[in-house]
């Protein structure tokens, strides 16, 4: 079991909210539009062990010609999954301003004069750790949640294409990944600012 910060963080916050990224910022090698928007539903890639970021290989919902796919292409038999607006949900205030998400081993007390005026001076978070390790995420401005409402839409795509996706990662991208390393993004939380430990 690794004790690198990104692994401790992920291990302690992994839950029904998805995979907690230690470094949620997009890779600067991605097209500029992708850097601005960050993760998208349909992204396929891996969590980078060295820094806890997500490395996007391709996106199942974007056309073959999209700039994201330009450097390395897409897997054999790639077929775009066309999503409509009603196929996904966005909850703008899924996490309210000042929300603290922590592992059960962390007790956190947040004190704010006005929780909607988080200027770094009016709020304080005191925390205590009750085990050898723990993790926490503070969302000063809250976060929105995006998720695929019809999550079975992509299940069939995964079943039909998983072998091709792994072959693409290994033979075209030259990635040495295990059989359980690929992720397909079906939802995510996005925040304008955050602090984590």
Tab-separated table of C-alpha atoms in Angstrom, residues 9 14 16 25 43 55-56 90 100 106 108 113 145 169 173 186 190 195:
chain	number	residue	atom	x	y	z
A	9	UNK	CA	-5.945	11.059	-0.549
A	14	UNK	CA	-12.858	7.093	-2.724
A	16	UNK	CA	-19.865	7.015	-4.386
A	25	UNK	CA	-6.195	20.370	-13.368
A	43	UNK	CA	-13.383	10.758	-21.368
A	55	UNK	CA	-4.630	11.485	-18.367
A	56	UNK	CA	-7.272	11.598	-21.124
A	90	UNK	CA	-26.020	19.221	-14.111
A	100	UNK	CA	-15.755	20.184	3.619
A	106	UNK	CA	-10.981	13.497	10.091
A	108	UNK	CA	-13.439	19.231	10.802
A	113	UNK	CA	-18.624	34.942	9.636
A	145	UNK	CA	-22.016	18.052	-10.346
A	169	UNK	CA	-3.426	2.348	-24.868
A	173	UNK	CA	0.047	5.167	-26.881
A	186	UNK	CA	-19.638	9.153	-16.421
A	190	UNK	CA	-16.168	20.766	-10.728
A	195	UNK	CA	-7.921	23.057	-0.990
